[in-house]
Coordinates of C-alpha atoms in Angstrom, one line a residue:
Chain A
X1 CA -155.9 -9.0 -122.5
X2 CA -154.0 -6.1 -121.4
X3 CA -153.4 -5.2 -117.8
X4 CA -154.7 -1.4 -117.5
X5 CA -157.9 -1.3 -117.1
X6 CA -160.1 1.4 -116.1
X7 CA -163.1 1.1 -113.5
X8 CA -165.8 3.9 -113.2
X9 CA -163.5 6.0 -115.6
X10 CA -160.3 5.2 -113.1
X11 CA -157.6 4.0 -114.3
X12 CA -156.6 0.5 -113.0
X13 CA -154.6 -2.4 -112.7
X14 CA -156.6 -5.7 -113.9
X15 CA -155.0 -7.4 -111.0
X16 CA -156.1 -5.5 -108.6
X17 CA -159.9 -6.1 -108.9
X18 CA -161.6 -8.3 -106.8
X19 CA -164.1 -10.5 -107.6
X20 CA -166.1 -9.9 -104.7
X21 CA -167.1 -6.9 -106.8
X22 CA -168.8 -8.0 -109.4
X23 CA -170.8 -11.0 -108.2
X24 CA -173.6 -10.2 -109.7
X25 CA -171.9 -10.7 -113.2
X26 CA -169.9 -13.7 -112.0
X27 CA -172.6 -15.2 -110.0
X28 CA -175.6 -14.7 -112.6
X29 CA -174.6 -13.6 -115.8
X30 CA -176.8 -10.1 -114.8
X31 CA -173.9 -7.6 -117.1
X32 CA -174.1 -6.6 -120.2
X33 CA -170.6 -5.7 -122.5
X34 CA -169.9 -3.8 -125.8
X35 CA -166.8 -4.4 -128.0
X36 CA -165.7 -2.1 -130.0
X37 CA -162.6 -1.4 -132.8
X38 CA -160.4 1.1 -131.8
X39 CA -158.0 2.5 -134.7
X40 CA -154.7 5.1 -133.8
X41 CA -156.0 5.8 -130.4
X42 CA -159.7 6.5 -131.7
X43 CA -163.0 4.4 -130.8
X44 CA -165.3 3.3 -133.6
X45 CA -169.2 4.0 -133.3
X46 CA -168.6 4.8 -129.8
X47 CA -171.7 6.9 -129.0
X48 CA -173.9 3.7 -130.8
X49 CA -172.3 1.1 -128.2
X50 CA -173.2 3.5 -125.3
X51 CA -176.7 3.6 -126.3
X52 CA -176.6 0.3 -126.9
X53 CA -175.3 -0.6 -123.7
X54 CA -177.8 2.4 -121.6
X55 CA -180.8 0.4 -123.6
X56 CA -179.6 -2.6 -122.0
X57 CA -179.5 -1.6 -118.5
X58 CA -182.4 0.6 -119.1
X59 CA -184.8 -2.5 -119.7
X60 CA -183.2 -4.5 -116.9
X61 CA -183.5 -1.9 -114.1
X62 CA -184.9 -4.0 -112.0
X63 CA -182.0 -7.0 -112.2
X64 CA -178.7 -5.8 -113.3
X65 CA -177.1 -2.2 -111.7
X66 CA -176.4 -0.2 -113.4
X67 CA -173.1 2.0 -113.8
X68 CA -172.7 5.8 -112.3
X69 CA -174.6 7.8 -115.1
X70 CA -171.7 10.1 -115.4
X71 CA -169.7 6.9 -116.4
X72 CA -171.4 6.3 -119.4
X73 CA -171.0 9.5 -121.4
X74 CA -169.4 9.3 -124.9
X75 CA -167.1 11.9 -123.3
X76 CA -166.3 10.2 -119.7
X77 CA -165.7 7.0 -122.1
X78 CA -163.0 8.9 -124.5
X79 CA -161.4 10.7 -121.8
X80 CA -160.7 6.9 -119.4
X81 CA -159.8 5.2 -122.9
X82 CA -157.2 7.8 -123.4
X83 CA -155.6 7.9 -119.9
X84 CA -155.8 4.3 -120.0
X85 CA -153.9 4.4 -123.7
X86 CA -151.2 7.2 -122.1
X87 CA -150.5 5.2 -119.1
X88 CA -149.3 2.1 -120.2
X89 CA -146.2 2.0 -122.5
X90 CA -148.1 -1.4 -124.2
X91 CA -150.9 0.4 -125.7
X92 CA -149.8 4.0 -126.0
X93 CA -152.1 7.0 -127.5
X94 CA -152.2 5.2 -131.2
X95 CA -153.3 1.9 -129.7
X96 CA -155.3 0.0 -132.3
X97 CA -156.7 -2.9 -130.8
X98 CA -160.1 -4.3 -129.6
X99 CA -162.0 -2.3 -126.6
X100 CA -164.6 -3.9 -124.2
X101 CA -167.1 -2.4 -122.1
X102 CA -168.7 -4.6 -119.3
X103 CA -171.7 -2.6 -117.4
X104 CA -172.8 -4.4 -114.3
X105 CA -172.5 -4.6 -110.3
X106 CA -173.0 -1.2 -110.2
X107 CA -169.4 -0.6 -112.2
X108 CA -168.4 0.2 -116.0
X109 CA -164.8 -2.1 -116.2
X110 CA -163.4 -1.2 -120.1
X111 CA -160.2 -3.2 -121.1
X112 CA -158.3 -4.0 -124.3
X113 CA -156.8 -6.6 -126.3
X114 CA -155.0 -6.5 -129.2
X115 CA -156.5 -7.1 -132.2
X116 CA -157.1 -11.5 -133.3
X117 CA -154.3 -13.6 -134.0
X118 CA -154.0 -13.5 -138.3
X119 CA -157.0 -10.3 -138.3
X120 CA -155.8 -9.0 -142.0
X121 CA -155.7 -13.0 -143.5
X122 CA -158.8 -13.4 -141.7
X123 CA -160.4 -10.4 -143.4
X124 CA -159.5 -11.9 -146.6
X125 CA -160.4 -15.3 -146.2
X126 CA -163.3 -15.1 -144.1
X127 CA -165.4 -18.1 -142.3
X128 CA -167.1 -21.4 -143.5
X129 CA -170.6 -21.6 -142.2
X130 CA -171.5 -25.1 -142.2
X131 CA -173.4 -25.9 -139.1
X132 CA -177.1 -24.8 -138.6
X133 CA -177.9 -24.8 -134.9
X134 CA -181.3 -25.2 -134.4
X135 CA -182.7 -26.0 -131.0
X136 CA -181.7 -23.2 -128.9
X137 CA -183.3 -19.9 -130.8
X138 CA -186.9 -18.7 -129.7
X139 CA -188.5 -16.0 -131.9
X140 CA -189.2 -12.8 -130.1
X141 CA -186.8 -13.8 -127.5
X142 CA -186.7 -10.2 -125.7
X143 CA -183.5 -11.2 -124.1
X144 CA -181.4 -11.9 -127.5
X145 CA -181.2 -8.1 -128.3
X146 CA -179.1 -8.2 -125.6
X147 CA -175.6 -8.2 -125.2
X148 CA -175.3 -9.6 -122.0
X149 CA -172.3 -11.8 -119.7
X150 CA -174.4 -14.8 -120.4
X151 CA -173.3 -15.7 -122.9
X152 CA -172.7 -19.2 -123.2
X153 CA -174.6 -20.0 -126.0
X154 CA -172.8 -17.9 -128.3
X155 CA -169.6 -18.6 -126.6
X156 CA -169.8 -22.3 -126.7
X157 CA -170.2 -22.0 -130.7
X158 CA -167.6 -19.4 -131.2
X159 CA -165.2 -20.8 -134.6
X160 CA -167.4 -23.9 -134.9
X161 CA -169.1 -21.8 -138.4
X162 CA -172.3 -21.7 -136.5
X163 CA -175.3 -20.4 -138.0
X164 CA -178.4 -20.2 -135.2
X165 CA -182.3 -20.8 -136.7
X166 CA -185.0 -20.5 -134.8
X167 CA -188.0 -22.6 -134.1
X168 CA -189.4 -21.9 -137.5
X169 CA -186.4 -22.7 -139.2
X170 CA -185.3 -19.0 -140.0
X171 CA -181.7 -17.7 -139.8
X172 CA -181.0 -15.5 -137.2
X173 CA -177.4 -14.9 -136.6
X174 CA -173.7 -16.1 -136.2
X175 CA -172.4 -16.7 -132.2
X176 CA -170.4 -13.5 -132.9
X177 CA -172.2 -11.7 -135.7
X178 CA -175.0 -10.3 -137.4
X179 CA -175.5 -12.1 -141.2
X180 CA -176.0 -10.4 -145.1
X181 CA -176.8 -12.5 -147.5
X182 CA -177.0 -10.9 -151.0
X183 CA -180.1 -12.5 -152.9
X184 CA -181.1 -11.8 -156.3
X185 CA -183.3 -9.0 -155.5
X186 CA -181.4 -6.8 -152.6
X187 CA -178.9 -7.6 -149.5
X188 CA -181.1 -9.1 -146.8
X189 CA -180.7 -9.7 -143.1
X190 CA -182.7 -11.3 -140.5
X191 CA -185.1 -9.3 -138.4
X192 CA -183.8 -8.6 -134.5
X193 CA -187.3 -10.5 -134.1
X194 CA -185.9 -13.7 -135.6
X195 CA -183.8 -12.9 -133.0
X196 CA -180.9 -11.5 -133.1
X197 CA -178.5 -8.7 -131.5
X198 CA -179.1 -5.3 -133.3
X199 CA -175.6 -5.2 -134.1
X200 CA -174.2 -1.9 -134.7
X201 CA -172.4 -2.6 -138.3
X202 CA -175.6 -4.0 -138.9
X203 CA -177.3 -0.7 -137.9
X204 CA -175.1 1.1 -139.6
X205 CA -175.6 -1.0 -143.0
X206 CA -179.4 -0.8 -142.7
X207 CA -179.2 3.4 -142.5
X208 CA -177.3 3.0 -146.0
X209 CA -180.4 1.7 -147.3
X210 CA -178.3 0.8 -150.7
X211 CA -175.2 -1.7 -151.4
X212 CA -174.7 -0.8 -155.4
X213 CA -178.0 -1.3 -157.4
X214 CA -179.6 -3.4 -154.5
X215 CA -181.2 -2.3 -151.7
X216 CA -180.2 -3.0 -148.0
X217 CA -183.5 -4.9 -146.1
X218 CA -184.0 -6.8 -142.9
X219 CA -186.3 -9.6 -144.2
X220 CA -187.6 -13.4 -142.7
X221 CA -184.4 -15.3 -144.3
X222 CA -185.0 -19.1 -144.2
X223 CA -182.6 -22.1 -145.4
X224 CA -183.9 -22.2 -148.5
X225 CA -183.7 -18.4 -149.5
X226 CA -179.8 -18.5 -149.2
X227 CA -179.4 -21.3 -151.4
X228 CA -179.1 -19.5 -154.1
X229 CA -177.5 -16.7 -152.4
X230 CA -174.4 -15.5 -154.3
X231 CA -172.8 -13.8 -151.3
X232 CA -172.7 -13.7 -147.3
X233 CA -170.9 -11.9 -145.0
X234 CA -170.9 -11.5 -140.9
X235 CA -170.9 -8.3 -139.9
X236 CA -169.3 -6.7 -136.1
X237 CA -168.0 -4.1 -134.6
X238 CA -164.3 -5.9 -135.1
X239 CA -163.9 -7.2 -138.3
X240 CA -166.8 -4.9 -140.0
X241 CA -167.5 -7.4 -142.3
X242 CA -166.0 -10.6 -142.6
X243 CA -166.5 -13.0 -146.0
X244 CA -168.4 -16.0 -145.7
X245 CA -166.7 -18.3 -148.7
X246 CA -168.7 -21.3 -148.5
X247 CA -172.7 -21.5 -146.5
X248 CA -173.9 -24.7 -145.9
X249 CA -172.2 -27.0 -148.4
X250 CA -172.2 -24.3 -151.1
X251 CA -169.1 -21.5 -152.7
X252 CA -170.2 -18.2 -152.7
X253 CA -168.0 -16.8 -154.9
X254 CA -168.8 -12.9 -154.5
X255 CA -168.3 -12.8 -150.5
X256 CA -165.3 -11.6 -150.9
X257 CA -166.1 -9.1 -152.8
X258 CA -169.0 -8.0 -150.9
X259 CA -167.1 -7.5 -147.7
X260 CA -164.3 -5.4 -148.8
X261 CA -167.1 -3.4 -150.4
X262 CA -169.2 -3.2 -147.3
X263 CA -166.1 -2.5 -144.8
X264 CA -165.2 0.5 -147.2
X265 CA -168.4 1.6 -147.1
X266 CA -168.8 1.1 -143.1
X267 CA -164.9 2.9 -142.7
X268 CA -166.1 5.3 -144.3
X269 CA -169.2 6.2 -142.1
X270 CA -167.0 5.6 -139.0
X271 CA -164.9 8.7 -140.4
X272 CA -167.4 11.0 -140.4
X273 CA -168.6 9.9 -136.4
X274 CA -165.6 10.2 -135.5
Chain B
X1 CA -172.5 -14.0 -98.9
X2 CA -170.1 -14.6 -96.4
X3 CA -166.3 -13.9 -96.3
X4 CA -164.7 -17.6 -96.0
X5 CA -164.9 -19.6 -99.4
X6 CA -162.9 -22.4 -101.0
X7 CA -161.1 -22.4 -104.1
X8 CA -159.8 -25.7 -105.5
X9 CA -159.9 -27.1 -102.0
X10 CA -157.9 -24.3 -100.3
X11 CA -159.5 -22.0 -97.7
X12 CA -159.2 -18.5 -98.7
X13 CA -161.2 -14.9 -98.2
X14 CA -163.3 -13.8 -101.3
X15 CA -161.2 -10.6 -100.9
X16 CA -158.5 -12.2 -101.9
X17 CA -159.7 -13.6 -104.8
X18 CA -158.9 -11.6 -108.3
X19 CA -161.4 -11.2 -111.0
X20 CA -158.4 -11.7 -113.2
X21 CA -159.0 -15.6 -112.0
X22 CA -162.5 -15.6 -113.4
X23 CA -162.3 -14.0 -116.9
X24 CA -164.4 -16.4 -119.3
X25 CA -167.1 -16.7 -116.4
X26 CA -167.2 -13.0 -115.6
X27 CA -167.2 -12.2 -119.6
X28 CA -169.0 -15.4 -121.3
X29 CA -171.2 -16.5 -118.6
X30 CA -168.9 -20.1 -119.1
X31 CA -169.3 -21.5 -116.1
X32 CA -172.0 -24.3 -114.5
X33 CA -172.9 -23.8 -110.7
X34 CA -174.8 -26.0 -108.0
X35 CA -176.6 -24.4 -105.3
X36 CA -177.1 -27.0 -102.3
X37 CA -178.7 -27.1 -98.6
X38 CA -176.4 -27.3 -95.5
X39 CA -177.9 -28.7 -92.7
X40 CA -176.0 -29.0 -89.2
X41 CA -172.5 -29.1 -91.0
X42 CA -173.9 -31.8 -93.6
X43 CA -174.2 -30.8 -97.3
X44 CA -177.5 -32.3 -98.7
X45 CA -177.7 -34.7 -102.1
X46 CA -173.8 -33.3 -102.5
X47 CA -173.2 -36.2 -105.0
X48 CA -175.8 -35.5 -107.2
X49 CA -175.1 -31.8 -107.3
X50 CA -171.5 -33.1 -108.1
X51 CA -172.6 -35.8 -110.9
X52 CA -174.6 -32.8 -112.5
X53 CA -171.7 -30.4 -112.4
X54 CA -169.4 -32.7 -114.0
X55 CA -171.5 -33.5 -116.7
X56 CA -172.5 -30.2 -117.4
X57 CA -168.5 -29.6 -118.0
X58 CA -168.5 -32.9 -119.7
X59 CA -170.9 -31.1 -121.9
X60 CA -168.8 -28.3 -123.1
X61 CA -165.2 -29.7 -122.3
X62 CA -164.6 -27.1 -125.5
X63 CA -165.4 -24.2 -123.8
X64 CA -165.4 -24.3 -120.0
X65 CA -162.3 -24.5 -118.5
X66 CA -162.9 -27.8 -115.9
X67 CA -161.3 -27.4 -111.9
X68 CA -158.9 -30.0 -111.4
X69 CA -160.5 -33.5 -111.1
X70 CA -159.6 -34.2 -107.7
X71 CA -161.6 -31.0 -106.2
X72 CA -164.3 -32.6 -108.1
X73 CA -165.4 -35.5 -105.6
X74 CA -167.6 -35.7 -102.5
X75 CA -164.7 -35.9 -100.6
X76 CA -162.8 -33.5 -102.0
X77 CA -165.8 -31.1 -101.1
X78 CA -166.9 -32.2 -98.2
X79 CA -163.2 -31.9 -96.7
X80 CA -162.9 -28.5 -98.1
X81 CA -166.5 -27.8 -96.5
X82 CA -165.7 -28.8 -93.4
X83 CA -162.3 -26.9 -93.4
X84 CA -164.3 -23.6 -94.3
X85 CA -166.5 -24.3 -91.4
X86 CA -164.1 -24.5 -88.7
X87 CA -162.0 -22.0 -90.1
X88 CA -164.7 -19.5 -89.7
X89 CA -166.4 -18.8 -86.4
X90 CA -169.4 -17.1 -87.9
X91 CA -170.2 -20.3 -89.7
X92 CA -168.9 -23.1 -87.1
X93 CA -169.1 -27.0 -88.3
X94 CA -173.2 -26.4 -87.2
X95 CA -173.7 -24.3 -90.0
X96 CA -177.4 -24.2 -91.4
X97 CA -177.5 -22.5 -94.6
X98 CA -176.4 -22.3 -98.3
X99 CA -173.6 -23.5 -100.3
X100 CA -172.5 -23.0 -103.6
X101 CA -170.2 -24.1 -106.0
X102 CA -169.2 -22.7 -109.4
X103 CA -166.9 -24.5 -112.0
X104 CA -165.0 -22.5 -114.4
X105 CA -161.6 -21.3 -115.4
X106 CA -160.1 -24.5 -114.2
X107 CA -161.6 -23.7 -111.0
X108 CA -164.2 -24.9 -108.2
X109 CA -165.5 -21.6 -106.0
X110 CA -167.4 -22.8 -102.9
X111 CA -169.2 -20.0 -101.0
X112 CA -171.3 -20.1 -98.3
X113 CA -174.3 -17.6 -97.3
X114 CA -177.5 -18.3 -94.5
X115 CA -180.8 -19.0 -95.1
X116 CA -182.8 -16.7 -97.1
X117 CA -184.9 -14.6 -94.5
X118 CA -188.1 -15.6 -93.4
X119 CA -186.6 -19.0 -94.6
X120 CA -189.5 -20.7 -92.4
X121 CA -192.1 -18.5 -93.3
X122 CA -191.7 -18.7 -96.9
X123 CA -191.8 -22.5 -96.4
X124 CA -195.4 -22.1 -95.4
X125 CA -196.9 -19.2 -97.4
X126 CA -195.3 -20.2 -100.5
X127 CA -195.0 -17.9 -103.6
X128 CA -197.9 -17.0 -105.9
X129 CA -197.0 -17.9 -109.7
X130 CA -199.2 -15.2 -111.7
X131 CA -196.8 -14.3 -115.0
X132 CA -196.9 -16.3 -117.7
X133 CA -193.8 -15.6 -119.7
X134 CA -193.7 -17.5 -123.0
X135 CA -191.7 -15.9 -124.9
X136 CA -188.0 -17.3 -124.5
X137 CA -188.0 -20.9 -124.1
X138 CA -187.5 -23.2 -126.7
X139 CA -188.2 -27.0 -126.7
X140 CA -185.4 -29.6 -126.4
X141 CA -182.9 -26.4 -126.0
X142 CA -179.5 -28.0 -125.2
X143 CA -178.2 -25.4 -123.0
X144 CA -181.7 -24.9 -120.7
X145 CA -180.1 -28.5 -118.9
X146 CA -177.4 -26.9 -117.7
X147 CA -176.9 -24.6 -114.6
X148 CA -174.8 -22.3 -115.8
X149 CA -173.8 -18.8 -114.6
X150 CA -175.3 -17.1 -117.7
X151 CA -178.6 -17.2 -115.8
X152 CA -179.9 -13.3 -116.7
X153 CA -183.0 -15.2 -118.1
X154 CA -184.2 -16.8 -114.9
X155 CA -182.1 -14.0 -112.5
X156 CA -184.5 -11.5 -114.3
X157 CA -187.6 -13.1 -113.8
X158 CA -186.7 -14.0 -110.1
X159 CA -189.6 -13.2 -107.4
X160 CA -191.5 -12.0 -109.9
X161 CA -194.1 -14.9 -109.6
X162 CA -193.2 -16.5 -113.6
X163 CA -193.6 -19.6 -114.9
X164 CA -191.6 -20.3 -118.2
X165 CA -193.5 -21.9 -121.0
X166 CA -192.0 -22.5 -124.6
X167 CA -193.2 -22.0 -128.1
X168 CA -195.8 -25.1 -127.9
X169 CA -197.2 -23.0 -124.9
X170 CA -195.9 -26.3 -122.8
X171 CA -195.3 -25.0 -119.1
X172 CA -191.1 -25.8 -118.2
X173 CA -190.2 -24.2 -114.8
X174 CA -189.7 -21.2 -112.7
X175 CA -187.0 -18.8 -112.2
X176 CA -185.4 -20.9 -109.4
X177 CA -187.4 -24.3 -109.4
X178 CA -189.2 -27.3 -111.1
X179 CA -193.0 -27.2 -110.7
X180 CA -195.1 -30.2 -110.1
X181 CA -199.4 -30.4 -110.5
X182 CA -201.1 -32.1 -108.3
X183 CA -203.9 -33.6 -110.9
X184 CA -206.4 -35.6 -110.7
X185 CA -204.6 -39.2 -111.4
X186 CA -201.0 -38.1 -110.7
X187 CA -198.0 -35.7 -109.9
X188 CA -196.9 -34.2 -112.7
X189 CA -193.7 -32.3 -113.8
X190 CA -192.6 -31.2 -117.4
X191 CA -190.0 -33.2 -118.9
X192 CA -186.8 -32.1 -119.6
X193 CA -187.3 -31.8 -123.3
X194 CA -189.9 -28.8 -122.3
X195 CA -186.9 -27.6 -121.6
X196 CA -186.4 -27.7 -117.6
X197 CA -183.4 -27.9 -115.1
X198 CA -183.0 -32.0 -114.5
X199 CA -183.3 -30.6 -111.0
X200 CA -181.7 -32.7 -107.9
X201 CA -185.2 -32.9 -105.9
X202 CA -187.3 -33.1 -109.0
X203 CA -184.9 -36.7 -109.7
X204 CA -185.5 -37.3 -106.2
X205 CA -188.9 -37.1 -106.6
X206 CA -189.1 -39.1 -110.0
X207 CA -187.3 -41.7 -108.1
X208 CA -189.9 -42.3 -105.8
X209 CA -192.8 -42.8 -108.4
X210 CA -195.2 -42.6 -105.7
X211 CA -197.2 -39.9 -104.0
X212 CA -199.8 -40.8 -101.4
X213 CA -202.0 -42.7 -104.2
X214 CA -200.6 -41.0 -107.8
X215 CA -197.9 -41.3 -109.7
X216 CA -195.5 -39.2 -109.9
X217 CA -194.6 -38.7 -113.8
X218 CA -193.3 -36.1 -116.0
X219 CA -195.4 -35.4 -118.7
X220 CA -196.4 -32.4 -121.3
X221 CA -198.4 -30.1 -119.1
X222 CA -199.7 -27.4 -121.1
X223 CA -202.0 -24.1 -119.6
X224 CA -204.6 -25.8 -120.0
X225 CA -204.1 -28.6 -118.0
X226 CA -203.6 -27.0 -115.1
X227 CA -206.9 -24.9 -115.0
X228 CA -208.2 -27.9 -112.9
X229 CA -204.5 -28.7 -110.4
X230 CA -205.3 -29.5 -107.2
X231 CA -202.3 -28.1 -106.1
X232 CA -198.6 -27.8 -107.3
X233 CA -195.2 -26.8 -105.5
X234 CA -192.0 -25.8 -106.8
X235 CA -189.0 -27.5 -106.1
X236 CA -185.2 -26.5 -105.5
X237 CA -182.4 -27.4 -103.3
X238 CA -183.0 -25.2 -100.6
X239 CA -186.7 -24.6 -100.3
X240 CA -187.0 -28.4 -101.6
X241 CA -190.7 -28.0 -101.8
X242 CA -192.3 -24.8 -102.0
X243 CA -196.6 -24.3 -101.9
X244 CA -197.8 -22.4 -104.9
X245 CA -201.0 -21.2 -102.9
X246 CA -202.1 -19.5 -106.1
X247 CA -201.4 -20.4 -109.6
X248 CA -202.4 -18.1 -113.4
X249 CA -205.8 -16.7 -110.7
X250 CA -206.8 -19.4 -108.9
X251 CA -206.6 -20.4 -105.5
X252 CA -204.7 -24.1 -104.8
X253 CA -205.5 -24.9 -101.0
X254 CA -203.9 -28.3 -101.3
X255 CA -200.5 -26.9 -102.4
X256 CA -199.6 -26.1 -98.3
X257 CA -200.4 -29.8 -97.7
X258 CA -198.6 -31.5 -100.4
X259 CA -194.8 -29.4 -100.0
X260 CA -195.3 -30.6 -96.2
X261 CA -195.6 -33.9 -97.3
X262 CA -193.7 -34.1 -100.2
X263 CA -190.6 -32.2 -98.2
X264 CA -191.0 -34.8 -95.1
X265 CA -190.3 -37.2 -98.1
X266 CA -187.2 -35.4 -99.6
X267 CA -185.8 -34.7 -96.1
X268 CA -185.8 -38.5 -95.3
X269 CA -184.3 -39.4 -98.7
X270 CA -181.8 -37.0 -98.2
X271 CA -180.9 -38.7 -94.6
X272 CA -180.8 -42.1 -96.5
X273 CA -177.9 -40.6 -98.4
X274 CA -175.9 -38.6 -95.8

């Protein structure tokens, strides 16, 4: 991570912040955080992260505070991105990188990182998804559309080509993305019921309503509808769309494919909300 | 919370302390915490709190960053607990109150903080558990064993009056306790399959087999069970037993008399062990 940060809209030094000010997060998990692509200075899907984020906080009033409302404009955001980009010789205004939002303790911290180690290889190569994790998803889980600090569960499973089922034995997600799997019929994810995060590339793919000749549909995906799946990809706000080469023991051939069509398609709609 | 705190052994201020230090807690909720009664200058059960810790980081040596061994022991903490205490005259080495520790990023955090308020009263009126709220546990859940600081789950739900049941509809715990039912041939508490915290009194308890005449057992306790409890407490590390005067609508009048009794047992237990 990079050492300007910006607090409240502020521009800051990372090592200047105190802990003592966000013990809520540290203490109890009770924050919530966005990441987001940023590309020549500009963030991706910005305005869907914020009201992502504002949903969040909105349905947790009562636990986690909330930032200054004038913090979390689309506007305020842009404007402490770009000072934040202009004052450090290490980014500068045509930064392209990863952004993060945390929203808790009453503050709104945003920091960068460069893009991952290998990102372009990785676009092209993708993840193996060989483990099914089964014991710790709950249907309806109101807390899994979430994005929130506690986030062990995910975390803990991050590169381990984790796929999380619920209690019923339907797919919900990947630790740090949203799943397509292109079945005979259409390109099908899982409901946010089953659950999982209502990830914005997601969102985004579901408002196409069309990949080629197939329709786009959330739909109840269970082990046994993906095995003859002939593609799978893992969709976030970072790598758009990432392959998914083999899925449980078996090639799928067209990921590859798929992705590079999908993160077109999703570049392409980030253009024009730009 | 007060100023004076421990890290890794060394007395420090929590102003000094960086969030920098903290990052995969404060960002991935990866990090395990005990909270633990201080009575008179001694620390109760410390090295059960301490044996749960460590195997909670023994647990996910992959993605929490463990303190350094040697803060790890009783000794350790008790040394750096008593440094704290005399190095702070708002505390004093007769400090009643709370202590906590946190494990992550390679480091152990002890703070220290008083007695909730009303500490005494609360011990007699108890807390009326009202809210079912069955929607987010799930059975044999790996992670639900663990105190760790991605706690939004039970943070949210915290004096709110819930009991946590999972997808069988078997009751697990409260926000901040275990629960036991007094019925009619034994003390019960859920198993840690339901899930539930493997909490330090609830073990305690377990241990001692015996109440009055019942056992005391874990065991599947479902709604239903319960419609006919004589009483039931909660139990944690601070309140150790806590009457639930009123449980889902009905009245319990034996709940006041069984946390006296059952605390008079936990308190003696915990003198055995000082």
């Amino acid at each position: 991570m990079t050492g300007t940060v910006a607090l409240n809209g502020e521009v800051r030094r990372l090592e200047e912040l105190r802990l003592g000010d966000f013990l809520q997060s540290f203490f109890f998990g009770a924050g919530f955080f966005e990441t987001f692509l940023i590309e020549e200075g500009a963030p991706r899907f910005l305005e869907r992260h914020l009201t992502r984020l504002q949903a969040s906080l909105t349905a947790h009033e009562g636990s986690v505070r909330a930032p200054p409302a004038q913090a979390l404009t689309p506007n305020a955001v842009r404007e402490s991105l770009r000072q934040c980009l202009a004052a450090d010789a290490g980014l500068g205004p045509r930064f392209t990188g990863v952004g993060k939002l945390v929203a808790g303790d009453g503050h709104l911290l945003l920091t960068f990182r460069p893009l991952p180690p290998h990102h372009e290889a990785s676009l092209r190569e993708g993840l193996a998804l060989e483990h099914l994790e089964e014991r710790g998803y709950r249907r309806g889980d109101p807390l899994a559309r979430h994005k929130s600090v506690s986030y062990l569960r995910q975390y803990a499973h991050l590169g381990r080509g984790t796929v999380f089922a619920n209690e019923l034995g339907e797919l919900c997600e990947a630790p740090n993305g949203n799943l397509f799997f292109l079945l005979d019929d259409a390109l099908v994810t899982p409901p946010v019921e089953a659950p999982c995060l209502p990830g914005i590339i997601r969102a985004v793919l579901l408002e196409e309503r069309r990949w080629t000749d197939k329709p786009i549909e959330e739909r109840t995906v269970r082990r046994e509808h993906v095995e003859h799946a002939h593609g799978c990809i893992l969709t976030n706000s970072v790598s758009l769309a990432l392959p998914i080469p083999r899925l449980f023991g078996r090639a799928l051939p067209h990921s590859a494919e798929l992705a590079r069509s999908v993160r077109a398609l999703v570049e392409a709609r980030a253009r024009l909300e730009a």
